[in-house]
GROMACS .gro file of C-alpha atoms in nm:
model
  319
    1MET     CA    1  10.333  10.244  12.154
    2ALA     CA    2  10.091  10.522  12.091
    3LEU     CA    3   9.848  10.477  11.816
    4ILE     CA    4   9.971  10.773  11.614
    5ASP     CA    5  10.335  10.620  11.640
    6ASP     CA    6  10.225  10.277  11.530
    7VAL     CA    7  10.045  10.449  11.223
    8PHE     CA    8  10.378  10.634  11.135
    9SER     CA    9  10.566  10.305  11.171
   10ASP     CA   10  10.297  10.121  10.939
   11LEU     CA   11  10.321  10.392  10.677
   12ARG     CA   12  10.669  10.210  10.611
   13LEU     CA   13  10.834  10.539  10.436
   14GLN     CA   14  11.100  10.389  10.234
   15GLY     CA   15  11.254  10.682  10.063
   16VAL     CA   16  11.187  11.042   9.951
   17VAL     CA   17  11.267  11.206   9.594
   18PHE     CA   18  11.329  11.595   9.634
   19SER     CA   19  11.358  11.836   9.358
   20ARG     CA   20  11.441  12.188   9.441
   21MET     CA   21  11.297  12.422   9.174
   22THR     CA   22  11.351  12.775   9.121
   23LEU     CA   23  11.067  12.884   8.897
   24ARG     CA   24  11.057  13.225   8.722
   25GLY     CA   25  10.775  13.416   8.509
   26ASP     CA   26  10.472  13.235   8.443
   27TRP     CA   27  10.483  12.840   8.463
   28GLY     CA   28  10.245  12.544   8.474
   29TYR     CA   29  10.330  12.173   8.500
   30ALA     CA   30  10.098  11.888   8.491
   31LYS     CA   31  10.212  11.621   8.719
   32PRO     CA   32  10.092  11.240   8.640
   33ASP     CA   33   9.943  11.003   8.894
   34LEU     CA   34  10.221  10.840   9.100
   35GLN     CA   35  10.277  10.543   9.333
   36GLY     CA   36  10.352  10.742   9.637
   37ALA     CA   37  10.251  11.063   9.793
   38PRO     CA   38  10.382  11.370   9.597
   39PHE     CA   39  10.430  11.692   9.798
   40HIS     CA   40  10.494  12.070   9.733
   41LEU     CA   41  10.664  12.288  10.002
   42VAL     CA   42  10.703  12.649   9.914
   43VAL     CA   43  11.036  12.799  10.029
   44SER     CA   44  10.964  13.142   9.893
   45GLY     CA   45  10.706  13.315   9.662
   46GLU     CA   46  10.390  13.122   9.602
   47ALA     CA   47  10.229  12.838   9.385
   48TRP     CA   48   9.887  12.727   9.310
   49VAL     CA   49   9.780  12.366   9.315
   50VAL     CA   50   9.490  12.226   9.114
   51ALA     CA   51   9.335  11.878   9.188
   52ASP     CA   52   9.009  11.725   9.163
   53ALA     CA   53   8.962  11.668   9.528
   54LEU     CA   54   9.032  12.050   9.577
   55GLY     CA   55   8.748  12.174   9.370
   56GLU     CA   56   8.899  12.545   9.333
   57PRO     CA   57   9.279  12.612   9.283
   58ARG     CA   58   9.446  12.647   9.611
   59ARG     CA   59   9.731  12.886   9.690
   60LEU     CA   60  10.037  12.800   9.873
   61GLY     CA   61  10.250  13.072  10.035
   62GLU     CA   62  10.577  13.073  10.190
   63GLY     CA   63  10.600  12.785  10.434
   64ASP     CA   64  10.297  12.623  10.315
   65VAL     CA   65  10.290  12.246  10.203
   66ALA     CA   66  10.050  12.024  10.002
   67VAL     CA   67  10.071  11.645  10.018
   68LEU     CA   68   9.858  11.451   9.757
   69SER     CA   69   9.816  11.133   9.965
   70HIS     CA   70   9.682  10.917   9.699
   71GLY     CA   71   9.929  10.990   9.435
   72ASP     CA   72   9.654  11.185   9.221
   73PRO     CA   73   9.729  11.379   8.897
   74HIS     CA   74   9.746  11.750   8.955
   75LEU     CA   75   9.854  12.085   8.826
   76LEU     CA   76  10.133  12.306   8.984
   77LEU     CA   77  10.090  12.667   8.867
   78SER     CA   78  10.244  13.024   8.901
   79GLY     CA   79   9.883  13.142   8.921
   80PRO     CA   80   9.511  13.035   8.812
   81GLY     CA   81   9.470  12.971   8.458
   82ALA     CA   82   9.848  12.947   8.361
   83ARG     CA   83   9.921  12.730   8.092
   84THR     CA   84  10.076  12.398   8.166
   85ARG     CA   85  10.323  12.160   8.021
   86PRO     CA   86  10.362  11.790   8.105
   87TRP     CA   87  10.610  11.729   8.372
   88SER     CA   88  10.740  11.447   8.172
   89GLU     CA   89  10.890  11.702   7.922
   90ILE     CA   90  11.103  11.850   8.196
   91VAL     CA   91  11.205  11.510   8.297
   92ALA     CA   92  11.331  11.424   7.941
   93ARG     CA   93  11.478  11.761   7.883
   94GLU     CA   94  11.694  11.787   8.209
   95GLY     CA   95  11.793  11.419   8.211
   96LEU     CA   96  11.660  11.395   8.562
   97GLY     CA   97  11.766  11.072   8.760
   98ARG     CA   98  11.537  10.812   8.890
   99TRP     CA   99  11.492  10.701   9.237
  100SER     CA  100  11.519  10.318   9.309
  101PRO     CA  101  11.444  10.113   9.616
  102GLY     CA  102  11.724  10.149   9.871
  103GLU     CA  103  11.790  10.525   9.798
  104ARG     CA  104  11.662  10.702  10.129
  105PHE     CA  105  11.724  11.042  10.000
  106LYS     CA  106  11.768  11.163   9.635
  107THR     CA  107  11.771  11.518   9.513
  108CYS     CA  108  11.806  11.753   9.213
  109ASP     CA  109  11.822  12.115   9.183
  110LEU     CA  110  11.647  12.285   8.880
  111VAL     CA  111  11.616  12.644   8.738
  112LEU     CA  112  11.327  12.677   8.517
  113GLY     CA  113  11.190  12.979   8.337
  114GLU     CA  114  11.307  13.350   8.346
  115GLY     CA  115  11.205  13.689   8.457
  116ALA     CA  116  10.984  13.770   8.743
  117PRO     CA  117  10.821  13.682   8.981
  118GLU     CA  118  11.034  13.395   9.122
  119THR     CA  119  10.930  13.103   9.329
  120VAL     CA  120  11.139  12.842   9.496
  121LEU     CA  121  10.976  12.507   9.560
  122ILE     CA  122  11.096  12.176   9.710
  123SER     CA  123  10.858  11.910   9.541
  124GLY     CA  124  10.899  11.553   9.576
  125VAL     CA  125  10.728  11.216   9.648
  126PHE     CA  126  10.704  11.001   9.966
  127ALA     CA  127  10.779  10.649   9.849
  128PHE     CA  128  10.649  10.354  10.048
  129HIS     CA  129  10.782   9.990  10.090
  130ASP     CA  130  10.440   9.836   9.981
  131PRO     CA  131  10.340   9.887   9.633
  132ARG     CA  132   9.973   9.796   9.700
  133PRO     CA  133   9.735  10.081   9.811
  134ASN     CA  134   9.835  10.159  10.170
  135PRO     CA  135   9.526  10.167  10.409
  136PHE     CA  136   9.709  10.430  10.611
  137LEU     CA  137   9.745  10.651  10.316
  138GLN     CA  138   9.395  10.564  10.194
  139GLY     CA  139   9.273  10.693  10.532
  140LEU     CA  140   9.393  11.038  10.457
  141PRO     CA  141   9.229  11.296  10.260
  142SER     CA  142   9.322  11.302   9.900
  143VAL     CA  143   9.506  11.638   9.928
  144MET     CA  144   9.614  11.771  10.263
  145VAL     CA  145   9.724  12.134  10.284
  146ALA     CA  146   9.921  12.255  10.596
  147ARG     CA  147   9.964  12.621  10.656
  148SER     CA  148  10.285  12.786  10.738
  149ASP     CA  149  10.396  12.808  11.097
  150ALA     CA  150  10.735  12.839  11.281
  151ASP     CA  151  10.791  12.451  11.263
  152LEU     CA  152  10.703  12.431  10.872
  153GLN     CA  153  10.928  12.732  10.817
  154ALA     CA  154  11.212  12.584  10.988
  155LEU     CA  155  11.162  12.244  10.826
  156ALA     CA  156  11.158  12.427  10.470
  157GLY     CA  157  11.495  12.607  10.560
  158LEU     CA  158  11.665  12.289  10.690
  159LEU     CA  159  11.560  12.093  10.372
  160ASP     CA  160  11.638  12.368  10.134
  161ARG     CA  161  12.003  12.381  10.276
  162GLU     CA  162  12.053  12.004  10.278
  163ILE     CA  163  11.950  11.996   9.915
  164ARG     CA  164  12.165  12.286   9.823
  165THR     CA  165  12.481  12.195  10.004
  166ARG     CA  166  12.484  11.807  10.004
  167ALA     CA  167  12.697  11.830  10.303
  168PRO     CA  168  12.835  11.507  10.447
  169GLY     CA  169  12.537  11.323  10.614
  170ALA     CA  170  12.270  11.484  10.384
  171GLU     CA  171  12.113  11.154  10.307
  172GLY     CA  172  12.047  11.056  10.670
  173VAL     CA  173  11.953  11.410  10.778
  174GLY     CA  174  11.733  11.481  10.467
  175GLY     CA  175  11.538  11.156  10.538
  176LYS     CA  176  11.472  11.238  10.885
  177LEU     CA  177  11.362  11.589  10.784
  178ALA     CA  178  11.123  11.412  10.543
  179ASP     CA  179  10.977  11.204  10.836
  180LEU     CA  180  10.933  11.503  11.024
  181LEU     CA  181  10.745  11.683  10.728
  182LEU     CA  182  10.498  11.412  10.679
  183ALA     CA  183  10.444  11.366  11.063
  184GLN     CA  184  10.353  11.754  11.083
  185VAL     CA  185  10.118  11.735  10.808
  186ILE     CA  186   9.924  11.445  10.933
  187ARG     CA  187   9.915  11.584  11.279
  188ARG     CA  188   9.727  11.903  11.150
  189GLN     CA  189   9.454  11.656  11.012
  190LEU     CA  190   9.381  11.528  11.352
  191THR     CA  191   9.205  11.852  11.435
  192SER     CA  192   9.056  11.891  11.084
  193SER     CA  193   8.699  11.834  11.001
  194GLU     CA  194   8.802  11.727  10.643
  195ALA     CA  195   8.936  11.387  10.741
  196PRO     CA  196   8.728  11.116  10.556
  197ALA     CA  197   8.589  10.821  10.745
  198GLY     CA  198   8.891  10.604  10.828
  199TRP     CA  199   9.154  10.552  11.098
  200LEU     CA  200   9.242  10.938  11.105
  201ARG     CA  201   8.885  11.017  11.215
  202GLY     CA  202   8.887  10.716  11.451
  203LEU     CA  203   9.217  10.856  11.604
  204ALA     CA  204   9.041  11.179  11.689
  205ASP     CA  205   8.716  11.007  11.823
  206PRO     CA  206   8.724  10.986  12.212
  207GLU     CA  207   8.542  10.646  12.220
  208ILE     CA  208   8.675  10.476  11.911
  209SER     CA  209   9.041  10.563  11.965
  210GLY     CA  210   9.048  10.323  12.251
  211ALA     CA  211   8.938  10.023  12.049
  212LEU     CA  212   9.184  10.120  11.770
  213SER     CA  213   9.473  10.143  12.017
  214ALA     CA  214   9.386   9.806  12.126
  215ILE     CA  215   9.387   9.670  11.780
  216HIS     CA  216   9.715   9.826  11.699
  217ARG     CA  217   9.877   9.733  12.021
  218THR     CA  218   9.803   9.364  12.016
  219PRO     CA  219   9.672   9.264  11.673
  220GLU     CA  220   9.749   8.900  11.767
  221ARG     CA  221   9.495   8.878  12.034
  222ARG     CA  222   9.148   8.690  11.974
  223TRP     CA  223   8.944   9.001  11.948
  224SER     CA  224   8.565   8.997  11.930
  225VAL     CA  225   8.337   9.290  11.882
  226GLU     CA  226   8.242   9.242  12.245
  227LEU     CA  227   8.606   9.272  12.352
  228LEU     CA  228   8.650   9.578  12.140
  229ALA     CA  229   8.320   9.730  12.284
  230ARG     CA  230   8.475   9.693  12.630
  231GLU     CA  231   8.788   9.878  12.514
  232ALA     CA  232   8.577  10.175  12.410
  233GLY     CA  233   8.348  10.155  12.723
  234MET     CA  234   8.037  10.115  12.507
  235SER     CA  235   7.776   9.857  12.440
  236ARG     CA  236   7.837   9.595  12.161
  237SER     CA  237   7.559   9.734  11.941
  238ARG     CA  238   7.632  10.111  11.971
  239PHE     CA  239   8.003  10.027  11.952
  240ALA     CA  240   7.970   9.856  11.619
  241ALA     CA  241   7.744  10.120  11.460
  242ARG     CA  242   7.981  10.404  11.596
  243PHE     CA  243   8.284  10.222  11.471
  244ARG     CA  244   8.149  10.182  11.126
  245ALA     CA  245   8.035  10.543  11.120
  246VAL     CA  246   8.380  10.669  11.192
  247THR     CA  247   8.605  10.449  11.008
  248GLY     CA  248   8.393  10.323  10.730
  249GLN     CA  249   8.443   9.947  10.823
  250ALA     CA  250   8.313   9.695  11.060
  251PRO     CA  251   8.547   9.641  11.367
  252LEU     CA  252   8.659   9.291  11.261
  253ASP     CA  253   8.689   9.393  10.881
  254TYR     CA  254   8.938   9.671  11.017
  255LEU     CA  255   9.131   9.424  11.248
  256THR     CA  256   9.175   9.176  10.935
  257ARG     CA  257   9.274   9.450  10.715
  258HIS     CA  258   9.527   9.576  10.969
  259ARG     CA  259   9.663   9.215  11.029
  260MET     CA  260   9.704   9.161  10.669
  261PHE     CA  261   9.871   9.477  10.592
  262ARG     CA  262  10.132   9.409  10.884
  263ALA     CA  263  10.206   9.071  10.751
  264ALA     CA  264  10.226   9.216  10.409
  265GLY     CA  265  10.497   9.468  10.530
  266ASP     CA  266  10.678   9.175  10.721
  267LEU     CA  267  10.672   8.972  10.380
  268ALA     CA  268  10.822   9.278  10.202
  269THR     CA  269  11.098   9.381  10.439
  270ARG     CA  270  11.201   9.074  10.649
  271ARG     CA  271  11.259   8.710  10.628
  272VAL     CA  272  10.990   8.577  10.851
  273PRO     CA  273  10.883   8.210  10.879
  274LEU     CA  274  10.509   8.175  10.797
  275ALA     CA  275  10.439   8.025  11.128
  276GLU     CA  276  10.568   8.343  11.285
  277LEU     CA  277  10.355   8.569  11.050
  278ALA     CA  278  10.058   8.351  11.128
  279ALA     CA  279  10.099   8.394  11.526
  280ALA     CA  280  10.147   8.759  11.497
  281ALA     CA  281   9.830   8.803  11.301
  282GLY     CA  282   9.643   8.595  11.551
  283TYR     CA  283   9.608   8.266  11.354
  284GLU     CA  284   9.659   7.939  11.519
  285SER     CA  285   9.771   7.760  11.195
  286GLU     CA  286   9.974   7.865  10.884
  287ALA     CA  287   9.679   7.708  10.669
  288ALA     CA  288   9.422   7.938  10.824
  289PHE     CA  289   9.665   8.243  10.796
  290SER     CA  290   9.744   8.157  10.429
  291LYS     CA  291   9.376   8.121  10.333
  292ALA     CA  292   9.300   8.467  10.507
  293PHE     CA  293   9.605   8.638  10.323
  294ARG     CA  294   9.505   8.495   9.990
  295ARG     CA  295   9.159   8.620  10.032
  296TRP     CA  296   9.296   8.980  10.112
  297SER     CA  297   9.576   8.994   9.872
  298GLY     CA  298   9.477   8.756   9.597
  299HIS     CA  299   9.814   8.573   9.661
  300ALA     CA  300   9.955   8.323   9.874
  301PRO     CA  301  10.207   8.467  10.124
  302THR     CA  302  10.511   8.295   9.944
  303GLU     CA  303  10.385   8.401   9.599
  304TYR     CA  304  10.312   8.769   9.733
  305ARG     CA  305  10.675   8.779   9.863
  306ARG     CA  306  10.809   8.657   9.523
  307ARG     CA  307  10.595   8.923   9.332
  308LEU     CA  308  10.731   9.204   9.571
  309LEU     CA  309  11.089   9.097   9.488
  310ARG     CA  310  11.023   9.099   9.117
  311ALA     CA  311  10.857   9.442   9.151
  312GLY     CA  312  11.119   9.592   9.353
  313GLN     CA  313  11.378   9.522   9.088
  314ASP     CA  314  11.195   9.721   8.828
  315ASP     CA  315  11.051   9.997   9.058
  316ARG     CA  316  11.162  10.328   8.978
  317THR     CA  317  11.010  10.693   9.063
  318ALA     CA  318  11.096  10.990   8.844
  319LEU     CA  319  11.209  11.316   9.011
   0.00000   0.00000   0.00000
């Protein structure tokens, strides 16, 4: 499996909350921090996004999309300087539903304000299986803005139709379209100079990408810095320095983090024996794996699974 495919798989997208909003006149909404990755896709008109990571307000035109990878609070405005209201007021006033685990695709259709101009937005939240900070999300820029092209315009049109019509099969189709939207935005970052140190920069690095691919392809292998340097075609010392500069981590730290995150995902989504988890993570004994997992997560694997189950029963994301 190519590294980019592996990364998309490890993002573990669980569901997507959509709200289609027709916004009229002057408007502004303050969105809180969220567990997940909020996004805003402009179907028609324009909107402005304000977030600490952006510095200046960023305009979104028709077909543009912004994804806030880390769930940071932000403002969504009709124009710079527009007065804002807490989004929670809209949630309460409109009686919006809430997303819960198991719902792949949930939508609502809102008309807010009056007069001109008019903007149609598809906003939502990409929700992920694991409630902990996701290393693949954390390796993305805090805010990703993808500018309109034929692919994004086509996706905007298809999503708009699925939300408006709720035709048979809309849940499955909408979920797949959401996967495509996220993939398109991440792909744009591969050629961007704005990517922070992390797997994304490593993926675009012609030397380090070979070692990353090897880690993702066979995480259970007994890797050493020397073996990974060989995959990159570099000396040990040069590889170690380059890997840290590009990804922000030492090679074996990245390996351990990847192994533990994969194991955590299996604990969240599968009933896997501990011995199988240990072997898949490259550990020869359950005890060694449990010790490493506790050091990484703060909990033994069995306790971690119980905590996830309890959290899942209470997890809800407001539209």
